[in-house]
Steps between C-alpha positions, in 0.01 A plus 500: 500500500137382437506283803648762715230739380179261619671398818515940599140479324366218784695650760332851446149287428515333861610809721251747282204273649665482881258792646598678836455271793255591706550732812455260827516692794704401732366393827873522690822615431719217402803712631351545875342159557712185532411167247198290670532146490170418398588703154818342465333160555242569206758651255697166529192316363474779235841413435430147391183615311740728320783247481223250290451781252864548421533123370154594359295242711191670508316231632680464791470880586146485451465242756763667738311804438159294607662408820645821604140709469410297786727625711460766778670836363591744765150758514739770502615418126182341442484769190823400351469089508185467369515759233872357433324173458258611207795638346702168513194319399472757224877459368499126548201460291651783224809267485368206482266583188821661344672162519228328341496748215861439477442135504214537191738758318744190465304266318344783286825499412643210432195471246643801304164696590718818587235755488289337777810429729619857410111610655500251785820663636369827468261401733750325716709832545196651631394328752892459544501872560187501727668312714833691553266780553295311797870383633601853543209596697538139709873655575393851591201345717711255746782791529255663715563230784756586760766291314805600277444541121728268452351218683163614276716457167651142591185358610302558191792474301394217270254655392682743320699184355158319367453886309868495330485116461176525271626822347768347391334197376243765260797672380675189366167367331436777338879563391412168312178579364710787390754244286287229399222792332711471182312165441375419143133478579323211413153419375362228550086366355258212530167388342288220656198346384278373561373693778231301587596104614356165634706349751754316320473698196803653360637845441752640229744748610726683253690820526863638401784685726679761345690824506270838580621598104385171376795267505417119588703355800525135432559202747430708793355345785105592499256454824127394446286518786173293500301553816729405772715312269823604307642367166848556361549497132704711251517731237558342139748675256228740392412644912185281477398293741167230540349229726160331507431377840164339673308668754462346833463717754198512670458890507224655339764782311838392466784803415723421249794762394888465412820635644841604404750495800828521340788312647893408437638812325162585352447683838739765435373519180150491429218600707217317637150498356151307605190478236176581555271260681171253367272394714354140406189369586504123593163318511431165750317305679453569877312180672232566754611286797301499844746303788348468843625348839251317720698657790787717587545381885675187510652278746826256372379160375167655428386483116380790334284518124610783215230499244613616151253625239608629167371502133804389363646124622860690648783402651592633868759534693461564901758615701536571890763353817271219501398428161703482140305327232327531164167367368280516239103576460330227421163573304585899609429404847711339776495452830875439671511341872811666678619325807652750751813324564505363836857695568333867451584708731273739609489840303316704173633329191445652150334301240537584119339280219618653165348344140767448286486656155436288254538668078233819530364382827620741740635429869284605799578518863369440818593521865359500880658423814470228733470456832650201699396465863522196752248421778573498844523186660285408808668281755397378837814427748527318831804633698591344863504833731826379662719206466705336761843328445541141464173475289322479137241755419309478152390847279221470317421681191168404284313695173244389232811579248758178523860644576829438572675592804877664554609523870830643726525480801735664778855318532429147682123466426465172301223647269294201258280594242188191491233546293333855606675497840829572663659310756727645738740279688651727801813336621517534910797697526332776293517760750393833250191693601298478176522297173492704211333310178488654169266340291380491089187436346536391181178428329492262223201700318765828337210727505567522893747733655785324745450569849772529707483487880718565818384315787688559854388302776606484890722228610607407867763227554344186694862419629477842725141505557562122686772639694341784618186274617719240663681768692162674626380155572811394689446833754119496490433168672732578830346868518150288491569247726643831750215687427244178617695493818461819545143504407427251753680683796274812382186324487575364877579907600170642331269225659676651857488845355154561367412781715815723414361615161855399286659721708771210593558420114877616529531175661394314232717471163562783306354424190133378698502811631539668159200315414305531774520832481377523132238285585400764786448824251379290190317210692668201252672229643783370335412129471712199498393457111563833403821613266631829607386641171217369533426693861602803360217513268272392743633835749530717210121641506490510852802731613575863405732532129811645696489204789463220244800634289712502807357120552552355146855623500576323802361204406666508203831529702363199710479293165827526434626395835264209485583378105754692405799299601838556635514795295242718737612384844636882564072597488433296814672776678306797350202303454475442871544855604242629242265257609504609882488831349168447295345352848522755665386715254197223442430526869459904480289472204265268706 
């Protein structure tokens, strides 16, 4: 009957502090306007928000929660969302200081301290109740979106489980704060003295455990706590217990009090108790110790100095990722060589020396971080600009700083590492258009970086470049020895001719009168010497832009026919007609 009366008397205690929600206008009428997606959308991801709650993962919601105020809310709701999202924030952070009151409440009392528990829930049903107060006004809020109130309920339905979840869990706490308040109480005392210790020193504890009317409990199980250390003992026949114990804890007031935590079937029967609390001073020795590094930006392989000064000869210890080793003052100064291993990589590493304590001599501590760094390393490189098949070509690589060399090269490149150069064998039947060579720097000195380079270079096959020569050279010499004979029939016709002006140069070849006629509007011959390249610079000043374009790409055309090979024996036709085509036009421009 008494439990049933406290569960109506929480019941009534949580709904009496629900107020009235709040009246939120409503923007639409949910009956006349159909669900909008975007809504629907959003109270999905409240779902899940609410869905971490009811397995009371408040974490989780809080971070769900984080993710979803960056969303874009609808501006016609804009109202609702973010004012539902203070509310949320509100209940989630309600619930999830009610759990940890809960979780407080529980070792309260399994330590028999009933009355603070029995406080510490109190508390815990408040803020319980604030926020089943804040969920009905969350509730009332979203039903003012154009959605059923149905789909409002379900999608902020754990919520409501989290409140009855940690209602339940007060309820059954206090039901057995409730049975186990029958406890005998128990007293428990201590004396210490001295108050007042060297390091080292010792202390003498006594005290007694008994009933709150006087009775002694005997061989119970007794706690002594002595700074951050605890000590076991028991209680004699008489409830008395004693220890004597030294004092080394370097803390200038050390806390020393007992406890009673009862345990086997003492815990349904007697109740637990602490005594009151000394505070000991402790009196030692802190050395005065100066440590200084001659630098703090290192390379690997490098050698650094740590000077130690102290007034005390002290044992050290220095730890880091590069260092682990002890030494010891000598004459209370020291100075330690550190080699940076050659291996470092480069980074900030943290370097603590500690002094060990040694009887009343304190420790002490001291840190600073180092920097590792490696210089750049300066190279000069001799690449061949192309390479040709059939051949051996030889990188170069030299630097003040001796190193070693790492090379690959593309599939089929014999690739030879001597000394500081590379030698590239290029088989003939290499036919790619570049070599590719990847190449490492190693230098021996570690306080260097690596360098790592990517050379590409343009290759042309000798095999096809011969071909293409011997073919050009093959129709070259009888188009030279036709264009002599020619040449000499012309130079009979203009010694008959010199009075006509040119205007009888259809008669001569085609490809004279091509140049005869360039020579007319730019005034250069083309000599005997001359490349064809080579006359089109020398024209190239002397004729309009537009003309000369129309010229070099014939000539270009011409080229072809001339050393191009089989390949461009379908240009003689189109070269010819262009040609008598550019004449005339030659002619006009004269």
């Amino acid at each position: 009957m008494k439990k049933l009366s406290m569960f109506l008397m929480l019941i009534i205690f949580i709904t009496s502090l629900s107020p009235i929600a709040e009246s939120i206008p409503r923007q639409v009428d949910p009956a006349t306007i159909s669900e909008d997606s975007n809504v629907l959308d959003l109270l999905n991801a409240y779902s899940i928000i609410s869905n971490s709650i009811g397995s009371l993962d408040f974490s989780s919601a809080e971070q769900n929660l984080t993710y979803i105020l960056q969303s874009s809310f609808p501006s016609t709701y804009m109202y609702i969302f973010q004012r539902g999202n203070e509310l949320l924030s509100n209940i989630l952070d309600s619930l999830n200081l009610t759990k940890l009151m809960i979780s407080n409440a529980t070792v309260l009392i399994q330590n028999n301290r009933f009355s603070d528990a029995d406080n510490l829930l109190g508390q815990a049903l408040f803020t319980l109740a604030n926020a089943n107060a804040t969920y009905i006004q969350l509730l009332e809020l979203y039903s003012s979106l154009p959605i059923s109130s149905s789909r409002v309920t379900n999608t902020f339905n754990g919520i409501g489980s989290a409140i009855n979840s940690l209602f339940e869990k007060i309820l059954t706490l206090k039901e057995e704060i409730e049975n186990r308040q029958n406890l005998i109480p128990t007293k428990i005392s201590i004396n210490v003295s001295p108050l007042n210790v060297n390091w080292g020193e010792k202390v003498s504890i006594q005290g007694s455990l008994t009933e709150e009317s006087g009775n002694p409990l005997s061989d119970r199980e007794v706690l002594i706590h002595i700074g951050a250390k605890i000590y076991t003992i028991y209680t004699n026949s008489s409830g008395q217990y004693n220890l004597d114990e030294k004092i080394t804890s370097y803390q200038p007031c050390v806390q020393i009090y007992s406890e009673f935590i009862p345990s086997g079937n003492d815990k349904y029967i007697y109740a637990y108790s602490s005594s009151q609390i000394y505070n000991v001073t402790v009196s030692y020795i802190v050395p005065e110790v100066s440590i200084t590094l001659n630098s703090t930006y290192v390379t690997p392989g490098s050698t650094i100095e740590l000077d130690v000064k102290s007034n005390y000869i002290l044992e050290f210890n220095l730890t880091s990722n590069l260092w682990n080793l002890t030494f010891t003052t000598n004459e209370k100064e020291s100075r330690i060589l550190l080699e940076v291993p050659a291996t470092a990589k480069e980074g900030i590493y943290n370097l603590i020396v500690n002094s060990l304590p040694n009887g009343e001599l304190a420790p002490t501590s001291w840190s600073t971080n180092l920097t590792v760094y490696k210089e750049s390393l300066q190279l000069n490189i001799s690449i061949p600009k192309q390479i040709f098949s059939g051949k051996t070509y030889e990188i170069r690589i030299n630097s003040t700083i001796p190193f070693d060399i790492y090379v690959v090269a593309s599939p089929g490149i014999n690739a030879i590492v001597q000394g500081n150069s590379i030698i590239l064998r290029i088989p003939l039947s290499y036919i790619n258009s570049k070599v590719v060579v990847n190449i490492i720097v190693d230098p021996e000195n570690p306080s260097y970086k690596e360098v790592y380079l990517e050379e590409s270079i343009p290759s042309y096959n000798s095999l096809a470049i011969f071909s293409t020569l011997a073919g050009a050279f093959a129709v070259a010499i009888p188009l030279a020895r036709s264009t002599s004979s020619v040449r000499k029939a012309e130079n009979k016709k203009e010694k008959a001719e010199e009075s006509s002006s040119g205007t009888n140069l259809r008669n001569k070849g085609i490809v004279g009168e091509f140049f005869e006629a360039l020579e007319m509007i730019s005034k250069v011959k083309m000599e005997g010497w001359m490349t064809l390249r080579e006359y089109l610079s020398a024209i190239k000043e002397r004729i309009d832009e537009k003309t000369y374009l129309l010229v070099e790409e014939l000539i270009f055309k011409i080229e072809k026919v001339i050393y191009g090979g089989v390949k461009y024996t379908q240009l003689k036709e189109e070269v010819s007609i262009k040609v008598k085509a550019l004449i005339e036009l030659l002619r006009k421009k004269k």
